[in-house]
Coordinates of C-alpha atoms in Angstrom, one line a residue:
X1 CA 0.0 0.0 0.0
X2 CA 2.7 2.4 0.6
X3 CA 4.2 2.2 -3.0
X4 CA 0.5 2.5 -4.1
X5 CA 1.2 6.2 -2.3
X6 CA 4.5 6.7 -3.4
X7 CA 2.8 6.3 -7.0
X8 CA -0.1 8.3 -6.2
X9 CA 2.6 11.4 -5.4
X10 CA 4.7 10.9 -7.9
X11 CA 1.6 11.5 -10.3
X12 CA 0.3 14.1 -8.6
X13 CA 3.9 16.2 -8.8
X14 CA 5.1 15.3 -12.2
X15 CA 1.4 14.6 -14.3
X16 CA 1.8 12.6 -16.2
X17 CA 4.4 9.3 -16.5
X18 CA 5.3 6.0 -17.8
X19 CA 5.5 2.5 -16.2
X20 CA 9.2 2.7 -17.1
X21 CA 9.8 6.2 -15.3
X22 CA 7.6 5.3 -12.4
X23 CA 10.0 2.2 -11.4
X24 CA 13.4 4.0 -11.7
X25 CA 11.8 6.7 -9.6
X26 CA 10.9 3.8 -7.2
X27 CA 13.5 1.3 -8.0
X28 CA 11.0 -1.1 -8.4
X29 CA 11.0 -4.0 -11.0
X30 CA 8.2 -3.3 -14.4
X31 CA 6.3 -6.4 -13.5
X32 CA 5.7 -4.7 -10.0
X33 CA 4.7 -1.8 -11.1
X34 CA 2.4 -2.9 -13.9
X35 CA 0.5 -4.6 -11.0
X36 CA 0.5 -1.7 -8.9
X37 CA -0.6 0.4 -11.7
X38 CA -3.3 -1.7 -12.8
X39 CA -4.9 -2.4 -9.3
X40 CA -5.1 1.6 -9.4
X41 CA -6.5 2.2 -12.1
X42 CA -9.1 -0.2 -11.1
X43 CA -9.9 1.4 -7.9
X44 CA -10.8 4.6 -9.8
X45 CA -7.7 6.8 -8.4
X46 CA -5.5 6.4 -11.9
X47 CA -6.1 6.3 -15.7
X48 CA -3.8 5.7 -19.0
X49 CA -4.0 9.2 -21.0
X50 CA -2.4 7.9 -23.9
X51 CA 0.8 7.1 -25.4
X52 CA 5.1 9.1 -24.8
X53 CA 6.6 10.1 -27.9
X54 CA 8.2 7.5 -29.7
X55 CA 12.0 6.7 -29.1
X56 CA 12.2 4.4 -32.2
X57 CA 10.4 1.3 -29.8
X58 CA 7.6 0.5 -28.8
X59 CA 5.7 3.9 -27.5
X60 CA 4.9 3.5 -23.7
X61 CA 2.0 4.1 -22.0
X62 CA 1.2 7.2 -20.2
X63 CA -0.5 7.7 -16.5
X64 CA -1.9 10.1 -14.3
X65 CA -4.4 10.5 -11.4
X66 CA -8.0 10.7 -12.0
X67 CA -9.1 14.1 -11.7
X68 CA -12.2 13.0 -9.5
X69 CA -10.8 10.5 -7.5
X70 CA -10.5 12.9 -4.9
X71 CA -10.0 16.9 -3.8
X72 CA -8.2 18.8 -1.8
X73 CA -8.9 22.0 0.3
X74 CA -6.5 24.6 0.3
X75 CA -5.9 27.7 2.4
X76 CA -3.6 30.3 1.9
X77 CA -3.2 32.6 4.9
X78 CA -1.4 36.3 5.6
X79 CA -1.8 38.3 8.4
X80 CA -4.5 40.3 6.9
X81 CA -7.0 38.1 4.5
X82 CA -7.3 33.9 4.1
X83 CA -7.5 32.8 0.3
X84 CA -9.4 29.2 -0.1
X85 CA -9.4 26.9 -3.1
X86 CA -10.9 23.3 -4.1
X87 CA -8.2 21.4 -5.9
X88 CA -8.3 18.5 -8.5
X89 CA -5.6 16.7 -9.0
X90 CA -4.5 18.3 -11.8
X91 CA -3.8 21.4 -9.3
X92 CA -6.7 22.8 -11.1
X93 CA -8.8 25.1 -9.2
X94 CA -12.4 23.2 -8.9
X95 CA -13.6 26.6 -7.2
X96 CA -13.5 29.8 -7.7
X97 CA -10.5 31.4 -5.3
X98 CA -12.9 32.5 -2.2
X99 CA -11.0 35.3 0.2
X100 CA -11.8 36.3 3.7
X101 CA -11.2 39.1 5.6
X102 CA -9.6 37.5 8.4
X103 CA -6.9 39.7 10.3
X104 CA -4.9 37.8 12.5
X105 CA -3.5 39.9 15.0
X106 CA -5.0 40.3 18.4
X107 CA -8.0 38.6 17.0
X108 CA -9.4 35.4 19.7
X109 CA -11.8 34.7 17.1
X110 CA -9.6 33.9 14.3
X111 CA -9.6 30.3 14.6
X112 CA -13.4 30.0 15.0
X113 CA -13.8 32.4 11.6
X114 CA -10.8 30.0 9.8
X115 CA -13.3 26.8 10.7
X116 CA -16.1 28.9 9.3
X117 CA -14.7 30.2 6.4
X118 CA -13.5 26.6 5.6
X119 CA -16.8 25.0 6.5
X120 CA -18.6 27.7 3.9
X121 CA -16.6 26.7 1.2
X122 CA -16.7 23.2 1.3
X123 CA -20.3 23.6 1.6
X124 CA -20.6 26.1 -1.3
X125 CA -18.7 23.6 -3.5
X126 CA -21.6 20.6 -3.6
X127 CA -18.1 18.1 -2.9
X128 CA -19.1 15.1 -0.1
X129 CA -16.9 15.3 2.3
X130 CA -15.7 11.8 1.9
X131 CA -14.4 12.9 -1.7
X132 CA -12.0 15.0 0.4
X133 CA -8.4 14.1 1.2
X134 CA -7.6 16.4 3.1
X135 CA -6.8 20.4 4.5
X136 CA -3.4 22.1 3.9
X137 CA -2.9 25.2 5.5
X138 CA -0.2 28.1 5.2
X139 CA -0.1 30.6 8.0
X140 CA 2.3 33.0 9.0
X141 CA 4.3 32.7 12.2
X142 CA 6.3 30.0 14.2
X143 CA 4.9 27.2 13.1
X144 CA 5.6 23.7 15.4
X145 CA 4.8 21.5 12.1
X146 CA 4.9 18.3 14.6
X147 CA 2.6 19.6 17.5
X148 CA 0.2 21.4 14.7
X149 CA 1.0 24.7 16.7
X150 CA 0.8 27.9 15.3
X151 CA 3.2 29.8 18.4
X152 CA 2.5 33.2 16.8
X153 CA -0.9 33.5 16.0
X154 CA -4.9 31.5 16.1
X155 CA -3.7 30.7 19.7
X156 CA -5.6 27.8 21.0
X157 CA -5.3 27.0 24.6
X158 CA -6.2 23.4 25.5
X159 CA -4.6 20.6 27.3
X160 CA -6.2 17.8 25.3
X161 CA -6.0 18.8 20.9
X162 CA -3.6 21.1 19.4
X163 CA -5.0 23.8 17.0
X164 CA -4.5 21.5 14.2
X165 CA -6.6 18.5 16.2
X166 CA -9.2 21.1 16.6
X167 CA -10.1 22.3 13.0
X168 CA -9.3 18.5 12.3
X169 CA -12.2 17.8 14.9
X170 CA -14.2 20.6 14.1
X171 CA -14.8 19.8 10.0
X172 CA -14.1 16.0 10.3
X173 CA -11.1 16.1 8.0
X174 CA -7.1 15.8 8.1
X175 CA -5.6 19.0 8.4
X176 CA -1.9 19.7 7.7
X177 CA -0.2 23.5 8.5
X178 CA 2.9 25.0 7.4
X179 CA 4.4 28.1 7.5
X180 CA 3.7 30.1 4.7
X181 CA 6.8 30.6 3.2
X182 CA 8.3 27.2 3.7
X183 CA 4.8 26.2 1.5
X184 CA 5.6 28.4 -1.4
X185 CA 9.3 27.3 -1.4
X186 CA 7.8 23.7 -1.5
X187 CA 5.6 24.8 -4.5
X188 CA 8.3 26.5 -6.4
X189 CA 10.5 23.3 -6.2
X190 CA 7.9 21.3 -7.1
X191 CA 6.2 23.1 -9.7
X192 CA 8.3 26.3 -10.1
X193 CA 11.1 28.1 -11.0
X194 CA 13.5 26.5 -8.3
X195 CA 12.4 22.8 -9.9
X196 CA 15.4 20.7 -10.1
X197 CA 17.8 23.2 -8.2
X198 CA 19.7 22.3 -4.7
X199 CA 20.5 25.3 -3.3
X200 CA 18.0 27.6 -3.4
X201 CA 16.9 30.5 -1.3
X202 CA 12.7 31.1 -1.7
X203 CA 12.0 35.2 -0.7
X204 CA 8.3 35.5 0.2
X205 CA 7.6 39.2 -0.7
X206 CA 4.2 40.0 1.0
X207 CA 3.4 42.1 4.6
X208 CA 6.1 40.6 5.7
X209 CA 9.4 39.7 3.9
X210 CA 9.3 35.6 4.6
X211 CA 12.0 32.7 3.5
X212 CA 11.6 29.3 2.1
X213 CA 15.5 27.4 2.4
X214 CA 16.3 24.6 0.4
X215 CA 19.7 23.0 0.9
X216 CA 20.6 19.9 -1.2
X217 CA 16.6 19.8 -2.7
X218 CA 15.0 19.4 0.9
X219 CA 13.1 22.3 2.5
X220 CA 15.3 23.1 5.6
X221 CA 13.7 24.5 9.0
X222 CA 16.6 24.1 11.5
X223 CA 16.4 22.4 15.1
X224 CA 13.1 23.8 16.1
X225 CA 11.5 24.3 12.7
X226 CA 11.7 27.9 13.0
X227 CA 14.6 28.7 9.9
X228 CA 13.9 31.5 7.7
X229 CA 13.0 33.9 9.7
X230 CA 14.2 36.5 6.8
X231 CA 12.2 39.3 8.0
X232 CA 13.9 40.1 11.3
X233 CA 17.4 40.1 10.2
X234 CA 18.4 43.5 12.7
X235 CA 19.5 45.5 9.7
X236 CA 18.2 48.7 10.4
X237 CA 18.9 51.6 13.7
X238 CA 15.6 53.4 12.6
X239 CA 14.4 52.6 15.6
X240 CA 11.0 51.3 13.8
X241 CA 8.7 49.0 16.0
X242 CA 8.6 45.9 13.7
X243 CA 5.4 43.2 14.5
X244 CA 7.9 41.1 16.0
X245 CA 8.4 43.8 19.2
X246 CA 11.9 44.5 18.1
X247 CA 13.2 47.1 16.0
X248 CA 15.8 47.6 13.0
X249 CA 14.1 44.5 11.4
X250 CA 14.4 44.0 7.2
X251 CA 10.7 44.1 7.4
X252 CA 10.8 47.5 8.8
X253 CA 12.1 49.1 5.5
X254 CA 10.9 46.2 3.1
X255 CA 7.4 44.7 3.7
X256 CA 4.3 45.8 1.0
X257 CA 2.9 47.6 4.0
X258 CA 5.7 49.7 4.2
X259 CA 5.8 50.3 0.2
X260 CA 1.9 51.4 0.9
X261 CA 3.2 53.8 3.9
X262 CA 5.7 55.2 1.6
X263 CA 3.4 55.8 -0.7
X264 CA 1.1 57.7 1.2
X265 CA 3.7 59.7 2.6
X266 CA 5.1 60.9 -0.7
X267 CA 1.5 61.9 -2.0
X268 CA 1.1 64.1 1.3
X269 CA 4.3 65.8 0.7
X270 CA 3.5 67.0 -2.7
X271 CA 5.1 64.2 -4.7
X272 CA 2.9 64.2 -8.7
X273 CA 1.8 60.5 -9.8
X274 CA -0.8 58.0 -10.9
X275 CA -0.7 57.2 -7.0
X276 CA -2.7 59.7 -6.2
X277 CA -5.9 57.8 -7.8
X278 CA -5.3 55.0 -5.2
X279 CA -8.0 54.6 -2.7
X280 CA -5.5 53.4 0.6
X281 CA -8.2 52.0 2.4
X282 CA -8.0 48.8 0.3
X283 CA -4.7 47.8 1.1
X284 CA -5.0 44.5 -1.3
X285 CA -5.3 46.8 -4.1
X286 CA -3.3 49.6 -3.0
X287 CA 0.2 47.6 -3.5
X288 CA -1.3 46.1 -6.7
X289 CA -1.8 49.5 -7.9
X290 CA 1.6 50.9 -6.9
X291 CA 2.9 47.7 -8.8
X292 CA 1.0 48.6 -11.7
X293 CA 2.0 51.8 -12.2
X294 CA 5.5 51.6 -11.7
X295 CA 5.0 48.6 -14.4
X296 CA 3.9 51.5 -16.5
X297 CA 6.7 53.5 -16.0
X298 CA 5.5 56.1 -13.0
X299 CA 8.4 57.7 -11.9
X300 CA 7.3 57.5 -8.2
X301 CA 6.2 54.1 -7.9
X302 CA 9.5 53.0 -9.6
X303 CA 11.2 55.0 -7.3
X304 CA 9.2 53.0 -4.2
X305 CA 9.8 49.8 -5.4
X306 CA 13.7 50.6 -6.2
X307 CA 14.4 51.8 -2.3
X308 CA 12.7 48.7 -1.1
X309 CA 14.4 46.4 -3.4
X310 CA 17.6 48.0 -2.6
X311 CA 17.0 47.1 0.7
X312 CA 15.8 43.4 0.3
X313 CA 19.0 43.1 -1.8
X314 CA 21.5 44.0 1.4
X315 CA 19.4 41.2 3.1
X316 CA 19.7 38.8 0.4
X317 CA 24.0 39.8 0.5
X318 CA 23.9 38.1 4.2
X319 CA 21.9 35.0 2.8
X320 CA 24.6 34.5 -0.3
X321 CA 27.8 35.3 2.4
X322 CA 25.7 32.8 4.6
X323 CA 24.9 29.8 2.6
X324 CA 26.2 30.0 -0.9
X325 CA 23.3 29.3 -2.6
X326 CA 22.9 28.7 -6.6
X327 CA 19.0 30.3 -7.1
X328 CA 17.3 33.0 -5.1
X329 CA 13.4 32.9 -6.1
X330 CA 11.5 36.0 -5.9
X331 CA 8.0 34.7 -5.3
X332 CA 5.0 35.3 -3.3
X333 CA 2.8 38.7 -3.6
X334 CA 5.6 41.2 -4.5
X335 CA 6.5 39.0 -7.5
X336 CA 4.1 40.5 -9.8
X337 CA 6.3 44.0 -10.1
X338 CA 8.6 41.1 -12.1
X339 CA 12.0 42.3 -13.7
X340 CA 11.6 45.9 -11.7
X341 CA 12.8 44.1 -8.5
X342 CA 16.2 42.9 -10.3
X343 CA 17.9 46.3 -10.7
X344 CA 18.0 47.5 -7.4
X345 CA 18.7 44.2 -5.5
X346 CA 21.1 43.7 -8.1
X347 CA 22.8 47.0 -7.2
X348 CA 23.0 46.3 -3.3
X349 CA 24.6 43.2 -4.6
X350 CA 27.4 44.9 -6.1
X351 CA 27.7 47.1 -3.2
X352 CA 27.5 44.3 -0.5
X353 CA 28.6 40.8 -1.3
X354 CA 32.1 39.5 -2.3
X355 CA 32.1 39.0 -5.9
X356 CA 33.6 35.5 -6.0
X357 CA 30.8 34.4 -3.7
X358 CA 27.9 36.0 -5.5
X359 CA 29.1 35.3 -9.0
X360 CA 27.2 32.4 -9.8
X361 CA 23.7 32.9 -7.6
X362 CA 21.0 33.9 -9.8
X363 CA 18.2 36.0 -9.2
X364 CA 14.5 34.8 -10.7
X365 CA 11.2 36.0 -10.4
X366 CA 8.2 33.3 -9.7
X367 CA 6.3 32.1 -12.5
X368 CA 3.5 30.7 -10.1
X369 CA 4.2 33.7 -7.8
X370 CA 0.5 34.9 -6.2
X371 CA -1.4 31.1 -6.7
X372 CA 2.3 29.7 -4.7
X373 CA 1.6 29.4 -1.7
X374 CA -1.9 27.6 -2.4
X375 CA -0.5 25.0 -4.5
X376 CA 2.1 24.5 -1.7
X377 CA -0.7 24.3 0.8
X378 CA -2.6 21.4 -1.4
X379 CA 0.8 19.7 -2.0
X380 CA 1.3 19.7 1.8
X381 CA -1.6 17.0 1.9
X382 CA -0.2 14.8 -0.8
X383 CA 3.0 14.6 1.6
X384 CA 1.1 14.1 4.9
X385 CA -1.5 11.8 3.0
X386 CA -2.9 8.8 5.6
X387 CA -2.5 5.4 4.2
X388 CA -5.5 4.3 6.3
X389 CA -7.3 6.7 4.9
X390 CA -6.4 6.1 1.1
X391 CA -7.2 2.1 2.2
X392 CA -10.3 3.5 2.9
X393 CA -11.1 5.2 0.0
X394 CA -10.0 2.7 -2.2
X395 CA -12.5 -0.4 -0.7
X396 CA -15.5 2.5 0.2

């Protein structure tokens, strides 16, 4: 049953593949996996879509899952608004994208809106929920992946279930959490930009400035699964209060709330530009806009997006003195402002970092950037999926 699984992820991460590519991936004999194969795709969970290209043989069949075998819930969570999805297993969205306000902060009723807002959209979709696998959630914060404890925020107090017990209890389904950059540097390995790379060093540009670290192709989270903590690097003597309690922190000079604050700030002091036609009480669209414009060429927003790149650029000098690495992934929120990004950081790395050391890292932008850390979140239940429960699914 457990190669059945290892099968079942392999699909789910790669599409589509052959009976020959499936058993070097598993080092299992053809004969073996023929079997296995064809015992799935008579319990409904995998089907042949055709035939590889030709390699002057014989041309081998293709598989890949069934697209309604089953679904998974995914939730993509910042500090300010929750983003939920249905997936297929073609990482298709089944749903339309539903988003919450759901502020996290000082907020006791945060956990009892998640389970709501979860609830609403299962419900809303018409799926049973025995056609579910599973929950992934990404959250901000320190994350104890192990105890399903969120240390930073959707505090829940109790001596018998952890938070992640509770929303499991609460919607009778598995639920799996992860911090929310670790999740999008799972989905850009798996799916992205940093797909076959080592070394690579995931920047999660939203309110916060997060880190996803991959050393030697595995997703590293130090001793107590708190690495990456990119935001609170004490760069800065500005004295600013970041939302850790500290102050001098990356994220005080970098975050897209800061680039918002910035914005305002210029428009107040006299500063001419397409800003001025941004309502700032919609902060979602607010950063969007800014992006936009300086897309366009607005001097201003250009100029915004150039001081805070400069700035996430002498943070990513310390990571590249730190750990070497070959690929630094510009992802999450922030990604959209693209090739804008590269010149300043760029710039800071010519001012910052030994040559010899930061000769051969690259810098990309995301190509699944905003949708990242949702496909990360539904990936996170293929890797935590229960075998009892796939036994069950397959003989219900």
């Amino acid at each position: 049953m457990e190669q059945k699984l290892n099968i079942i992820k392999l699909l789910f991460y790669s599409g589509q593949l052959t009976i020959a590519e499936l058993s070097q991936t598993l080092q299992k004999s053809l004969p073996n996996m023929t079997k296995m194969l064809e015992e799935l795709v008579e319990e409904g969970f995998v089907l042949e879509t055709g035939l590889a290209p030709s390699t002057g043989g014989r041309r081998a069949l293709k598989y890949s899952l069934k697209n309604d075998a089953f679904y998974i819930v995914s939730v993509s969570m910042d500090q300010l608004f929750t983003r939920i999805a249905i997936f297929n297993l073609n990482r298709e969205h089944l749903t339309q994208i539903e988003k919450f306000d759901l502020p996290l902060k000082d907020n006791e009723s945060a956990l009892g809106q998640l389970v709501d807002n979860i609830e609403q959209v299962i419900g809303n979709s018409g799926i049973r929920k025995s056609k579910i696998l599973g929950i992934g959630i990404g959250m901000p914060g320190f994350i104890d992946v192990k105890k399903g404890i969120n240390y930073s925020f959707l505090n829940y107090n109790s001596q018998t279930e952890s938070m992640v017990e509770y929303i499991s209890n609460k919607i009778d389904l598995p639920v799996s959490i992860d911090n929310d950059s670790s999740l999008i540097a799972l989905a850009e390995q798996r799916f992205g930009i940093a797909k076959g790379t080592n070394n690579t060093m995931v920047i999660n540009m939203s309110w916060g400035v997060g880190l996803g670290i991959l050393i030697n192709g595995e997703l590293y989270r130090g001793d107590n699964g708190f690495a990456g903590e990119f935001s609170h690097i004490p760069l800065f003597t500005n004295n600013k209060l970041c939302s850790c309690g500290k102050t001098g922190c990356l994220e005080t000079e970098t975050s897209l709330l800061v680039l918002i604050e910035k914005a305002k700030l210029a428009i107040q002091e006299g500063r001419s530009s397409k800003i001025l036609e941004i309502d700032f009480n919609n902060i979602e669209l607010a950063y969007s806009k800014i992006i936009k414009f300086a897309i366009e060429g607005d001097s201003l927003a250009v100029e915004l997006l150039s001081e805070i790149g400069y700035q996430i650029g002498r943070g990513i000098s310390i990571l590249i003195h730190l750990l070497n690495p070959e690929l630094i992934v510009l992802s999450g929120k922030g990604a959209i402002a693209g090739h804008i990004w590269q010149t300043p950081i760029q710039q800071a790395l010519n001012e910052f970092c030994i040559p010899r050391l930061a000769a051969n890292t690259k810098i990309k932008i995301s190509n699944i950037g905003f949708d990242a850390e949702l496909i990360g979140a539904a990936s996170l239940v293929i890797e935590n999926i229960n075998i009892d429960r796939i036994v069950y699914k397959m003989t219900a």
